[in-house]
XYZ file of C-alpha atoms in Angstrom:
753
model
C -210.171 -407.815 -39.916
C -207.927 -404.691 -39.412
C -209.053 -403.327 -42.757
C -212.762 -403.619 -41.731
C -212.205 -402.307 -38.399
C -210.549 -399.120 -39.914
C -213.268 -398.794 -42.419
C -216.002 -398.960 -39.682
C -214.333 -396.538 -37.499
C -213.706 -394.043 -40.484
C -217.302 -394.375 -41.559
C -218.475 -393.526 -37.833
C -216.201 -390.330 -37.628
C -217.513 -389.042 -40.955
C -221.151 -389.181 -40.074
C -222.220 -385.552 -39.038
C -225.242 -386.805 -36.715
C -224.489 -389.097 -33.627
C -227.751 -390.860 -34.392
C -227.132 -391.969 -37.805
C -223.422 -392.511 -36.922
C -224.638 -395.162 -34.292
C -226.911 -396.732 -36.456
C -224.509 -397.097 -39.391
C -221.989 -398.553 -36.865
C -224.375 -401.342 -35.698
C -225.198 -402.351 -39.173
C -221.584 -402.532 -40.091
C -220.551 -404.487 -37.070
C -223.446 -406.930 -37.507
C -222.173 -407.538 -41.189
C -218.587 -407.824 -40.324
C -218.892 -410.213 -37.400
C -221.651 -412.226 -39.469
C -223.950 -412.359 -36.442
C -227.548 -411.557 -36.153
C -227.896 -408.461 -33.807
C -225.641 -405.496 -32.798
C -226.638 -402.812 -30.312
C -225.401 -399.802 -28.466
C -226.305 -398.607 -25.119
C -225.118 -395.159 -23.903
C -224.555 -394.343 -20.252
C -226.854 -391.765 -18.484
C -224.997 -390.986 -15.439
C -227.408 -388.515 -14.003
C -230.238 -391.426 -13.909
C -227.798 -394.127 -13.437
C -228.976 -396.387 -16.276
C -228.041 -397.420 -19.822
C -230.380 -396.332 -22.771
C -230.592 -398.381 -26.015
C -229.778 -395.943 -28.585
C -229.075 -397.931 -31.760
C -229.647 -401.649 -32.890
C -229.803 -403.691 -36.049
C -231.716 -406.848 -34.689
C -233.905 -405.753 -31.891
C -237.082 -403.968 -32.541
C -236.872 -400.334 -33.786
C -239.578 -398.890 -31.882
C -237.502 -399.772 -28.446
C -234.913 -397.501 -29.587
C -234.559 -394.498 -26.978
C -237.045 -396.128 -24.806
C -235.366 -399.098 -23.142
C -233.556 -398.373 -19.998
C -231.345 -400.976 -18.146
C -230.019 -399.793 -14.749
C -226.297 -399.782 -13.904
C -226.955 -402.828 -11.602
C -229.399 -404.541 -13.937
C -229.206 -407.393 -16.647
C -226.267 -408.506 -18.689
C -225.732 -404.988 -19.976
C -225.400 -403.645 -16.358
C -223.107 -406.492 -15.634
C -220.612 -405.502 -18.345
C -220.533 -402.143 -17.194
C -220.021 -403.176 -13.435
C -217.177 -405.500 -14.304
C -215.722 -403.219 -17.002
C -214.599 -406.023 -19.209
C -216.161 -408.499 -22.025
C -218.908 -410.604 -21.059
C -219.161 -413.844 -23.335
C -222.041 -416.065 -22.617
C -223.435 -418.990 -24.776
C -227.074 -418.917 -23.520
C -227.807 -415.640 -22.273
C -231.289 -416.367 -21.349
C -230.385 -418.819 -18.699
C -227.928 -416.468 -16.988
C -229.051 -415.294 -13.629
C -228.390 -411.615 -14.568
C -230.569 -411.737 -17.856
C -233.394 -409.345 -17.735
C -236.368 -409.953 -19.947
C -237.616 -406.954 -21.794
C -240.449 -408.012 -24.105
C -240.444 -404.601 -26.147
C -237.041 -405.225 -27.593
C -238.132 -408.675 -28.906
C -234.805 -410.707 -28.168
C -236.443 -413.917 -27.199
C -234.765 -415.560 -30.325
C -231.181 -414.593 -29.381
C -229.167 -416.727 -27.160
C -225.575 -415.963 -27.529
C -224.391 -412.677 -25.976
C -221.034 -410.840 -26.149
C -220.891 -407.436 -24.768
C -218.086 -405.133 -23.922
C -217.736 -401.810 -22.242
C -216.969 -398.364 -23.974
C -214.501 -396.807 -21.601
C -212.968 -393.323 -21.638
C -210.681 -392.277 -18.820
C -211.594 -395.261 -16.611
C -215.295 -394.243 -16.839
C -217.882 -396.517 -18.678
C -219.709 -394.216 -21.195
C -221.509 -397.033 -23.173
C -221.811 -400.797 -23.879
C -221.661 -402.506 -27.497
C -223.086 -405.915 -27.783
C -223.685 -408.613 -30.476
C -226.289 -411.427 -30.236
C -227.110 -414.725 -32.044
C -229.800 -417.253 -32.080
C -227.254 -420.168 -32.005
C -226.252 -421.229 -28.577
C -222.324 -420.645 -28.699
C -219.480 -418.828 -27.141
C -218.136 -416.009 -29.295
C -214.644 -416.715 -30.490
C -211.423 -414.997 -29.256
C -211.019 -413.196 -32.428
C -214.574 -412.004 -32.426
C -214.095 -410.638 -28.797
C -210.768 -409.096 -29.500
C -212.497 -407.330 -32.644
C -215.342 -406.004 -30.425
C -212.825 -405.016 -27.699
C -210.583 -403.111 -30.207
C -213.531 -401.227 -31.717
C -214.959 -400.192 -28.313
C -211.574 -398.716 -27.505
C -211.417 -396.811 -30.802
C -215.106 -395.499 -30.247
C -214.270 -394.261 -26.745
C -212.406 -391.010 -27.677
C -215.253 -389.942 -30.227
C -218.177 -390.793 -27.875
C -216.526 -388.967 -24.993
C -216.270 -385.835 -26.942
C -219.774 -385.950 -28.024
C -220.686 -386.497 -24.287
C -218.503 -383.583 -23.152
C -220.608 -381.309 -25.646
C -224.049 -382.645 -24.234
C -224.913 -384.248 -27.361
C -225.330 -387.691 -25.624
C -227.318 -386.093 -22.725
C -229.549 -384.460 -25.352
C -230.127 -387.571 -27.088
C -231.117 -389.499 -23.911
C -233.452 -386.789 -22.750
C -234.990 -386.242 -26.347
C -234.967 -382.538 -25.643
C -233.864 -379.277 -27.286
C -230.269 -378.726 -26.222
C -230.041 -375.509 -24.152
C -227.376 -376.484 -21.490
C -223.748 -376.887 -22.885
C -220.667 -377.774 -21.031
C -217.170 -377.009 -22.333
C -213.685 -375.409 -21.245
C -213.757 -372.515 -18.747
C -211.264 -370.257 -20.307
C -211.600 -367.054 -18.271
C -213.675 -367.030 -15.113
C -216.690 -364.831 -14.491
C -220.361 -364.734 -15.184
C -222.262 -362.783 -17.636
C -225.792 -362.778 -19.435
C -226.840 -361.352 -22.716
C -227.658 -361.935 -26.267
C -225.666 -364.108 -28.582
C -224.097 -362.664 -31.624
C -222.597 -364.957 -34.214
C -219.480 -363.566 -36.088
C -218.462 -365.187 -39.076
C -215.130 -364.724 -40.842
C -215.448 -362.022 -43.662
C -212.634 -363.360 -45.527
C -211.058 -366.917 -45.417
C -207.686 -367.782 -46.784
C -208.707 -371.413 -46.769
C -211.204 -370.594 -49.509
C -208.622 -369.383 -51.837
C -207.478 -371.263 -54.664
C -203.971 -370.451 -55.710
C -204.198 -368.691 -59.080
C -201.229 -367.338 -61.402
C -201.237 -363.486 -62.320
C -199.014 -361.834 -64.823
C -199.097 -358.053 -63.524
C -196.539 -358.522 -60.613
C -196.184 -354.665 -59.983
C -199.901 -354.366 -59.607
C -200.274 -357.296 -57.244
C -197.391 -355.901 -55.035
C -199.004 -352.544 -54.933
C -202.214 -354.040 -53.953
C -200.538 -356.141 -51.322
C -198.649 -353.047 -49.811
C -201.984 -351.173 -49.506
C -203.854 -354.047 -48.022
C -200.918 -354.654 -45.280
C -200.836 -350.813 -44.464
C -204.549 -350.748 -44.052
C -204.301 -353.840 -41.692
C -201.680 -352.277 -39.674
C -204.010 -349.162 -39.161
C -206.979 -351.436 -38.107
C -204.526 -352.894 -35.458
C -203.374 -349.408 -34.320
C -206.975 -348.485 -33.949
C -207.887 -351.627 -32.001
C -204.946 -350.933 -29.700
C -206.155 -347.655 -29.150
C -209.651 -348.494 -28.274
C -208.410 -351.086 -25.796
C -205.830 -348.652 -24.198
C -206.728 -347.969 -20.668
C -209.119 -350.855 -20.410
C -206.648 -353.564 -20.018
C -203.049 -353.776 -18.565
C -200.260 -352.690 -20.930
C -198.611 -356.195 -21.363
C -201.943 -357.450 -22.802
C -201.946 -354.776 -25.541
C -198.652 -356.240 -26.677
C -200.680 -358.706 -28.551
C -201.564 -355.995 -30.985
C -197.804 -354.739 -30.868
C -196.976 -358.399 -32.077
C -199.437 -358.026 -34.818
C -198.166 -354.951 -36.042
C -194.531 -356.007 -35.706
C -195.319 -359.059 -37.882
C -197.021 -356.761 -40.545
C -193.996 -354.261 -40.425
C -191.594 -357.171 -40.510
C -189.587 -357.316 -43.753
C -189.602 -361.028 -43.652
C -193.290 -361.568 -43.899
C -193.821 -358.876 -46.861
C -190.589 -360.371 -48.563
C -191.833 -363.657 -48.574
C -195.238 -362.876 -50.111
C -193.603 -360.678 -52.744
C -191.273 -363.256 -53.603
C -194.296 -365.687 -54.215
C -195.781 -362.822 -56.502
C -192.401 -362.651 -58.355
C -193.093 -366.408 -58.999
C -196.259 -365.640 -60.551
C -198.937 -365.909 -58.074
C -201.448 -363.080 -57.521
C -201.578 -361.229 -54.123
C -204.227 -363.520 -52.519
C -202.457 -366.651 -53.607
C -199.116 -365.377 -52.546
C -200.420 -364.553 -49.007
C -202.342 -367.680 -48.722
C -198.960 -369.626 -49.265
C -196.859 -367.698 -46.725
C -199.669 -367.685 -43.934
C -200.154 -371.405 -44.379
C -196.555 -372.102 -44.290
C -196.421 -370.102 -40.817
C -199.663 -371.860 -39.470
C -198.166 -375.304 -40.271
C -194.938 -374.334 -38.362
C -196.623 -373.160 -35.257
C -199.407 -375.818 -35.255
C -196.622 -378.453 -35.309
C -195.273 -377.305 -31.724
C -196.608 -379.343 -28.939
C -196.430 -376.571 -26.522
C -200.150 -375.101 -26.232
C -199.180 -371.689 -25.708
C -196.767 -371.454 -28.716
C -199.415 -373.675 -30.789
C -202.114 -371.052 -30.367
C -200.085 -368.638 -32.145
C -201.110 -370.305 -35.332
C -204.645 -368.846 -34.601
C -203.118 -365.371 -34.598
C -201.266 -365.935 -37.654
C -204.370 -367.157 -39.590
C -206.421 -364.290 -38.150
C -203.753 -361.800 -39.191
C -203.757 -363.453 -42.875
C -207.516 -363.245 -43.147
C -207.608 -359.505 -42.102
C -205.173 -358.699 -44.966
C -207.110 -360.695 -47.452
C -210.224 -358.788 -46.341
C -208.554 -355.567 -47.431
C -207.093 -357.292 -50.575
C -210.689 -358.254 -51.484
C -211.653 -354.541 -50.671
C -214.541 -356.078 -48.682
C -216.778 -353.518 -47.039
C -218.441 -354.586 -43.813
C -222.007 -354.295 -43.413
C -223.359 -352.300 -40.570
C -224.836 -354.689 -38.350
C -227.104 -353.810 -35.250
C -225.595 -355.434 -32.323
C -227.295 -356.157 -29.059
C -226.594 -354.065 -26.243
C -225.362 -357.141 -23.831
C -223.447 -358.767 -26.663
C -222.323 -362.480 -26.223
C -219.908 -362.947 -29.106
C -219.915 -366.391 -30.527
C -217.574 -367.544 -33.443
C -216.108 -370.643 -34.646
C -212.980 -369.423 -33.155
C -212.581 -366.251 -31.198
C -209.460 -364.378 -31.754
C -207.718 -361.781 -30.030
C -208.612 -359.149 -32.757
C -211.971 -360.276 -33.095
C -212.425 -359.773 -29.313
C -210.774 -356.286 -29.672
C -213.266 -355.466 -32.296
C -216.360 -356.036 -30.124
C -214.894 -355.085 -26.596
C -216.300 -351.652 -26.837
C -219.607 -352.475 -28.172
C -221.211 -354.077 -25.069
C -219.312 -357.342 -24.885
C -220.227 -359.443 -22.000
C -218.708 -362.765 -22.855
C -217.150 -364.965 -25.429
C -218.115 -368.417 -26.627
C -215.741 -370.085 -29.108
C -216.720 -373.513 -30.736
C -213.016 -374.285 -31.079
C -209.700 -373.031 -29.393
C -208.117 -373.618 -26.169
C -207.325 -371.876 -22.782
C -203.789 -370.873 -24.051
C -205.266 -368.495 -26.749
C -204.502 -364.813 -27.031
C -208.339 -364.473 -26.969
C -208.542 -366.070 -23.594
C -205.464 -363.737 -22.243
C -207.298 -360.720 -23.349
C -210.645 -362.092 -21.950
C -209.073 -362.434 -18.426
C -207.399 -359.138 -18.632
C -210.851 -357.458 -19.377
C -212.607 -359.645 -17.009
C -214.819 -361.022 -19.715
C -216.030 -364.764 -19.031
C -214.759 -367.132 -21.781
C -215.863 -370.552 -22.750
C -213.722 -372.431 -25.284
C -213.997 -375.768 -27.308
C -217.753 -375.832 -27.172
C -217.583 -378.243 -30.136
C -218.906 -378.897 -33.453
C -222.289 -377.248 -33.104
C -224.027 -375.219 -35.919
C -223.417 -371.597 -35.190
C -227.076 -371.030 -36.198
C -228.242 -372.574 -32.983
C -226.833 -369.355 -31.222
C -228.016 -366.772 -33.393
C -230.065 -364.110 -31.561
C -230.562 -366.412 -28.415
C -230.445 -365.016 -24.778
C -227.793 -366.811 -22.867
C -225.922 -367.206 -19.411
C -222.127 -367.677 -19.535
C -220.547 -369.292 -16.539
C -216.901 -368.956 -16.931
C -216.171 -370.909 -13.776
C -217.857 -374.310 -14.696
C -217.665 -373.816 -18.253
C -221.534 -373.921 -18.661
C -223.654 -372.080 -21.250
C -227.452 -371.850 -20.674
C -229.151 -370.903 -23.928
C -232.538 -369.162 -23.635
C -232.479 -369.421 -19.686
C -235.679 -369.712 -17.489
C -236.633 -366.847 -15.183
C -235.332 -368.847 -12.298
C -232.043 -369.429 -13.705
C -231.749 -365.685 -14.653
C -232.729 -364.775 -11.148
C -230.142 -367.330 -9.700
C -227.309 -366.035 -11.656
C -228.034 -362.375 -11.421
C -227.666 -362.775 -7.558
C -224.245 -364.486 -8.194
C -223.229 -361.650 -10.577
C -223.906 -358.984 -7.940
C -221.978 -360.937 -5.481
C -219.091 -361.217 -7.983
C -218.949 -357.473 -8.539
C -218.579 -356.929 -4.939
C -215.830 -359.251 -4.662
C -213.860 -357.502 -7.589
C -214.280 -354.126 -6.125
C -212.501 -355.378 -2.915
C -209.791 -357.001 -4.960
C -208.900 -353.793 -6.679
C -208.390 -351.981 -3.415
C -205.095 -354.069 -2.559
C -203.526 -353.623 -5.990
C -200.953 -351.186 -4.685
C -200.374 -352.449 -1.181
C -197.734 -354.871 0.032
C -198.337 -358.541 -0.129
C -198.219 -359.404 3.370
C -199.883 -361.740 5.761
C -202.065 -360.881 8.735
C -199.058 -361.977 10.890
C -196.678 -359.914 8.975
C -194.951 -362.378 6.763
C -194.223 -360.602 3.223
C -193.710 -362.400 -0.040
C -192.824 -360.885 -3.369
C -195.280 -361.017 -6.377
C -193.594 -360.782 -9.844
C -195.041 -361.117 -13.256
C -194.369 -363.369 -16.181
C -193.737 -361.588 -19.538
C -192.220 -362.385 -23.092
C -193.811 -360.677 -25.973
C -191.987 -357.788 -27.241
C -193.968 -354.733 -26.008
C -193.680 -351.202 -24.333
C -193.907 -351.525 -20.528
C -195.363 -349.233 -18.237
C -196.967 -348.962 -14.822
C -200.448 -349.898 -16.019
C -199.433 -353.589 -16.831
C -197.645 -354.210 -13.565
C -201.052 -354.872 -11.705
C -198.926 -354.316 -8.469
C -196.147 -356.553 -9.497
C -192.604 -355.725 -8.015
C -190.632 -356.936 -10.929
C -190.458 -359.472 -13.749
C -189.868 -362.925 -12.506
C -189.830 -364.561 -15.670
C -189.081 -362.904 -19.177
C -189.376 -365.425 -21.815
C -186.912 -364.525 -24.739
C -187.652 -367.262 -27.182
C -191.001 -365.666 -28.368
C -188.959 -362.836 -30.298
C -186.892 -365.697 -31.770
C -190.192 -367.486 -33.006
C -191.465 -364.359 -34.583
C -188.538 -364.087 -37.187
C -187.238 -366.027 -40.085
C -183.750 -365.605 -38.676
C -182.003 -365.326 -35.295
C -182.124 -361.948 -33.980
C -179.006 -359.741 -34.261
C -177.338 -358.584 -30.959
C -178.379 -354.997 -31.390
C -181.980 -356.108 -32.021
C -181.984 -358.182 -28.846
C -180.150 -355.478 -26.799
C -183.006 -352.764 -28.033
C -185.635 -355.134 -27.016
C -184.191 -355.997 -23.480
C -183.203 -352.268 -22.831
C -186.881 -351.639 -23.278
C -188.059 -354.125 -20.711
C -185.172 -353.254 -18.207
C -185.977 -349.517 -18.292
C -189.558 -350.038 -17.967
C -188.855 -351.857 -14.586
C -186.056 -349.381 -13.461
C -185.229 -350.164 -9.845
C -186.922 -353.435 -9.881
C -185.531 -357.001 -10.673
C -186.154 -358.392 -14.215
C -185.456 -362.100 -14.665
C -184.629 -363.075 -18.239
C -184.385 -366.524 -19.148
C -181.845 -367.319 -21.917
C -183.127 -369.079 -25.174
C -185.436 -371.861 -24.383
C -186.257 -373.825 -27.597
C -186.330 -377.453 -28.355
C -188.950 -379.911 -26.899
C -192.128 -378.237 -28.200
C -190.816 -374.942 -29.246
C -189.063 -375.034 -32.616
C -187.802 -372.276 -34.892
C -188.530 -372.588 -38.644
C -185.151 -371.572 -39.301
C -183.430 -373.827 -36.804
C -185.327 -377.031 -37.194
C -185.099 -379.715 -34.419
C -186.726 -383.138 -35.363
C -186.569 -385.809 -32.657
C -188.723 -388.930 -31.616
C -188.989 -387.811 -28.113
C -188.172 -384.038 -27.929
C -188.953 -383.549 -24.380
C -186.142 -385.731 -23.314
C -183.875 -384.649 -26.000
C -181.994 -381.692 -27.346
C -183.613 -378.717 -25.512
C -183.264 -375.744 -23.263
C -179.524 -375.086 -22.176
C -178.170 -378.146 -23.971
C -179.056 -376.381 -27.325
C -177.393 -373.004 -26.536
C -174.260 -374.749 -24.783
C -173.891 -376.686 -28.120
C -174.070 -373.398 -30.033
C -172.049 -370.818 -27.836
C -172.264 -368.338 -30.648
C -175.995 -367.907 -30.052
C -175.847 -368.033 -26.249
C -172.879 -365.492 -26.288
C -174.864 -363.095 -28.602
C -177.875 -363.137 -26.416
C -176.156 -362.820 -23.040
C -173.839 -359.853 -24.515
C -177.037 -358.274 -25.522
C -178.592 -358.643 -22.060
C -175.505 -357.312 -20.333
C -175.309 -354.287 -22.756
C -178.841 -353.629 -22.122
C -178.313 -353.467 -18.443
C -175.635 -350.918 -18.543
C -176.815 -347.835 -16.376
C -180.054 -349.909 -15.049
C -178.407 -352.610 -13.100
C -181.710 -354.640 -12.593
C -180.925 -357.523 -14.784
C -180.904 -361.182 -13.475
C -180.142 -364.112 -15.858
C -181.890 -367.449 -15.677
C -180.652 -370.696 -17.092
C -183.419 -373.015 -18.321
C -183.668 -376.837 -18.132
C -180.655 -377.416 -16.277
C -179.671 -381.101 -15.788
C -176.317 -381.321 -14.430
C -173.705 -379.006 -12.656
C -171.384 -379.418 -15.751
C -174.057 -377.379 -17.688
C -174.152 -374.619 -14.980
C -170.315 -374.349 -15.075
C -170.094 -374.023 -18.792
C -172.909 -371.426 -18.839
C -171.096 -369.477 -16.187
C -167.912 -369.588 -17.962
C -169.596 -368.242 -21.132
C -171.416 -365.545 -19.191
C -168.256 -364.313 -17.565
C -166.529 -364.244 -21.206
C -169.292 -362.064 -22.445
C -169.293 -359.860 -19.490
C -165.474 -359.442 -19.843
C -165.646 -358.697 -23.732
C -168.180 -355.907 -23.082
C -166.146 -354.431 -20.078
C -163.080 -354.203 -22.582
C -165.190 -352.880 -25.356
C -166.861 -350.166 -23.286
C -163.790 -349.316 -21.229
C -165.997 -348.664 -17.944
C -166.641 -350.687 -14.902
C -169.879 -353.010 -15.626
C -171.414 -354.950 -12.760
C -172.057 -358.731 -13.238
C -175.426 -359.656 -13.343
C -176.876 -362.254 -10.814
C -177.325 -365.646 -12.541
C -179.902 -368.329 -11.376
C -180.999 -371.790 -12.509
C -184.493 -372.870 -13.318
C -185.247 -375.981 -11.511
C -187.444 -378.091 -13.715
C -185.787 -381.600 -13.962
C -186.198 -383.804 -11.004
C -182.576 -384.840 -10.721
C -181.434 -381.379 -9.845
C -183.690 -381.576 -6.745
C -181.099 -383.678 -5.091
C -178.105 -381.292 -6.043
C -179.400 -378.144 -4.667
C -176.392 -378.126 -2.077
C -174.065 -377.900 -5.087
C -176.278 -375.569 -7.101
C -176.171 -372.951 -4.392
C -172.529 -372.865 -4.385
C -172.534 -371.823 -8.092
C -175.569 -369.483 -8.459
C -177.312 -366.630 -6.839
C -180.961 -367.785 -6.903
C -183.184 -370.627 -7.844
C -186.404 -370.576 -9.840
C -188.600 -373.516 -9.669
C -190.616 -374.096 -13.134
C -193.661 -375.926 -11.589
C -195.373 -376.654 -14.806
C -192.426 -378.752 -16.462
C -191.411 -380.041 -12.997
C -194.669 -381.486 -12.628
C -194.744 -383.009 -15.925
C -191.632 -384.768 -15.295
C -192.457 -385.942 -11.798
C -195.694 -387.480 -12.926
C -194.617 -388.472 -16.537
C -197.573 -386.586 -18.024
C -197.794 -384.522 -21.085
C -200.550 -381.836 -19.858
C -201.230 -381.050 -23.467
C -202.179 -384.705 -24.285
C -205.966 -385.108 -23.869
C -205.632 -388.666 -23.174
C -203.464 -388.331 -19.974
C -204.089 -384.583 -19.141
C -206.406 -385.290 -16.328
C -203.451 -386.943 -14.639
C -201.573 -383.867 -14.585
C -201.962 -382.110 -11.380
C -199.671 -379.720 -9.327
C -201.570 -380.636 -6.143
C -200.271 -384.307 -6.370
C -198.859 -385.331 -3.175
C -195.469 -386.129 -4.717
C -195.324 -382.671 -6.316
C -196.098 -380.814 -3.176
C -193.557 -382.961 -1.169
C -190.931 -382.224 -4.100
C -191.821 -378.547 -3.798
C -191.498 -378.538 -0.153
C -188.188 -380.275 -0.059
C -186.665 -377.756 -2.540
C -187.757 -374.955 -0.241
C -186.383 -376.671 2.807
C -183.050 -377.063 1.112
C -182.961 -373.554 -0.233
C -183.805 -372.169 3.095
C -180.873 -374.122 4.744
C -178.617 -372.769 2.017
C -179.903 -369.164 2.342
C -180.584 -368.909 -1.307
C -183.420 -366.774 -2.910
C -186.026 -369.020 -4.222
C -188.917 -368.231 -6.735
C -191.585 -370.136 -8.390
C -193.025 -369.768 -11.793
C -195.838 -371.606 -12.979
C -199.639 -371.845 -12.985
C -199.559 -373.275 -9.277
C -198.665 -369.671 -8.091
C -201.656 -368.004 -9.757
C -204.162 -370.457 -7.825
C -205.164 -369.105 -4.357
C -204.726 -372.537 -2.797
C -201.334 -372.965 -4.524
C -200.236 -369.390 -3.387
C -201.104 -370.379 0.227
C -199.175 -373.487 0.189
C -196.118 -372.104 -1.481
C -196.030 -369.239 1.111
C -196.198 -371.770 3.960
C -193.397 -373.775 2.282
C -191.115 -370.564 2.412
C -190.976 -369.397 -1.209
C -189.641 -365.893 -1.317
C -191.209 -365.042 -4.566
C -194.086 -366.009 -6.678
C -194.184 -364.972 -10.548
C -197.323 -365.272 -12.652
C -199.453 -363.588 -15.333
C -200.319 -360.048 -14.237
C -203.943 -360.461 -14.212
C -203.624 -362.980 -11.234
C -201.514 -360.813 -9.250
C -204.204 -358.492 -7.431
C -206.365 -361.613 -6.191
C -203.334 -363.468 -5.058
C -202.270 -360.440 -3.299
C -205.814 -360.038 -1.712
C -205.554 -363.715 -0.534
C -202.146 -363.367 1.052
C -203.293 -360.210 2.872
C -206.217 -362.098 4.347
C -204.541 -365.058 5.726
C -202.016 -365.565 8.354
C -198.747 -367.488 7.745
C -199.570 -369.668 10.668
C -202.955 -370.715 9.039
C -200.965 -371.350 5.932
C -198.449 -373.717 7.417
C -201.334 -375.501 9.145
C -202.936 -376.173 5.617
C -199.651 -377.318 4.318
C -199.124 -379.797 7.078
C -202.503 -381.379 6.411
C -201.976 -381.490 2.656
C -198.787 -383.217 2.934
C -200.314 -386.133 4.857
C -202.928 -386.599 2.116
C -202.651 -389.325 -0.447
C -204.196 -388.175 -3.571
C -204.546 -384.881 -5.541
C -208.387 -385.292 -5.228
C -208.042 -385.244 -1.546
C -205.825 -382.348 -1.472
C -208.011 -380.143 -3.693
C -211.289 -381.065 -1.919
C -209.244 -380.022 1.539
C -207.979 -376.764 -0.039
C -211.528 -375.795 -1.533
C -212.990 -376.491 1.837
C -210.454 -374.230 3.451
C -210.768 -371.593 0.874
C -214.629 -371.491 1.376
C -214.059 -371.235 5.319
C -211.598 -368.427 4.725
C -214.001 -366.536 2.688
C -212.017 -367.081 -0.727
C -214.676 -369.174 -2.406
C -215.494 -366.574 -4.721
C -212.040 -367.126 -6.514
C -212.899 -370.672 -7.381
C -216.467 -370.733 -8.279
C -219.377 -368.266 -9.030
C -220.636 -365.748 -6.187
C -218.563 -364.324 -3.497
């Protein structure tokens, strides 16, 4: 039966149209179970009924017509009880509903099982037979197993609106997907298709190696020039930290490693296109293997960069296409460079059929204030061509060919949003102080190698988290001490007089290096963070020496230790930091101050050792993202359980409050780095708990500053007291959203002001 089951599920997944996939499925199940009828009903949540969508055994003209209420019939009973129903003679059952149009009078035996995704019934699959008998346990188990495997695929179709469109039998003009960047926009869809695609290249051998190398070098130089032009066009329109995306592209192009790798393939006999494909594919595989969604999205950038080099290799001359004045960019996958290419051409919003909220395109969209919708699904790009649309980046909705009423409604909301943005910009350079005089520091998270200046700070008073591992991941070897020192010095100098917290190398878990592979069955509980660098003091010492050398004459460095799980790790790390400091003092023959050292509190066990921690370190920085994952045992990148990940879970809030209380009693500086700090409701609760500093992506700083300046610490503490008494994350969010609306902050969580 297992082989049959796999064959049925595989065939279902390969069908391009859901209608035909369902019909094929019921026919195969009917044959496999040797029964006389198999049917599938899909749930219509809006109308509260199940609609017969496919059947092999019931009347064909009843498909898409027969509706069974959630509280009606045996199908409704299966949905209500959320378990299989196995009945020998269905027509004698009190819940049997007679529907003449389906012509099922000859059937007696009935077995139905729910199709459930994330605790919600999205459909029912049933089999029927003329003979009055109970289906066997094996038959029941087969159907239950099948429904469990169908759930994910059907849920994906449901999220894209496919099921809704089928049920309503109307043209699909209302799409729901993942909100990537908030905001509202209207305009005309313009579909961008890749001009060159490495995936279409068939590796080919070529004898003239010098000619191929020359072609490659010219193509790389032209691509480098393109990136410079894109950066120049966007300079001044977005913060400097976001422009570093293009610096990273250029750095990769100018890196000796990538060019050397490609030329080595040319020396092996491959032509330039094939050599490029082999190298880019290798990088893409490396990044896509990483579980961390932020790092994994770098594969998109690598692929995009490769396609742009290929474009010049093929000497493709882009045709001049007339663009709409109000452009909504639609692509299979919107990349950072693609967005940059169109941002000065009337770009109003982006719609990406694939991609996630951690992509560089989304980072750029947020910085530009451009709404972004990601992961729309496997829809034909032709369905968007030239159509007017409204994009709601708050709810993740797209309205194609909107009605006059929809346009009027959203235009009013866009006018309100514009007013709110003007208010927020007014506080960028003001202090984050509450109405009753309580001040909190707002810092920024950073990580990509780039030049820093005032334009990127967005009112930040320093860097609360500088991720050093990104620079390590962009190389094919460990960076030297001098290379690291130059990079760190650039960052420290850009924030002269302001604190810069640099986290030591944090790899392992979901962040791996091609040249330093870590293969484990359970990487999140394995060799990661400080464990790796303490096991390799030669790596740790080189990095710390580079940091301390970069800090000479600037004196604004603070060192942060990641993923600390024991006091012994802290002691050993401090010993090595002191060793590095003494080495440099002796080498330089000058007095060099010892930088402050802190720990990142991400592992729940350390919550109960704060008293001992503060005797060893100068500050504590809470990594709320990982702490939430470990407290709730949820991988937020796993779509099956991602809905369970919620920093507003009462246990998480109580843990954060306990950390703040302990830190306050010990009088140690406390910062929080994580997505919770960038949410208005989260910032309010953290303020009330007593966190001294909040660190977040720079584009969130002005709005959080505006929220802090328009609430009292007293009111924040009242909200915290209420939230700590609530029992579920849903209840907490409902209460916070209600409070935000009453305080006039509703425009930060939904459309309008």
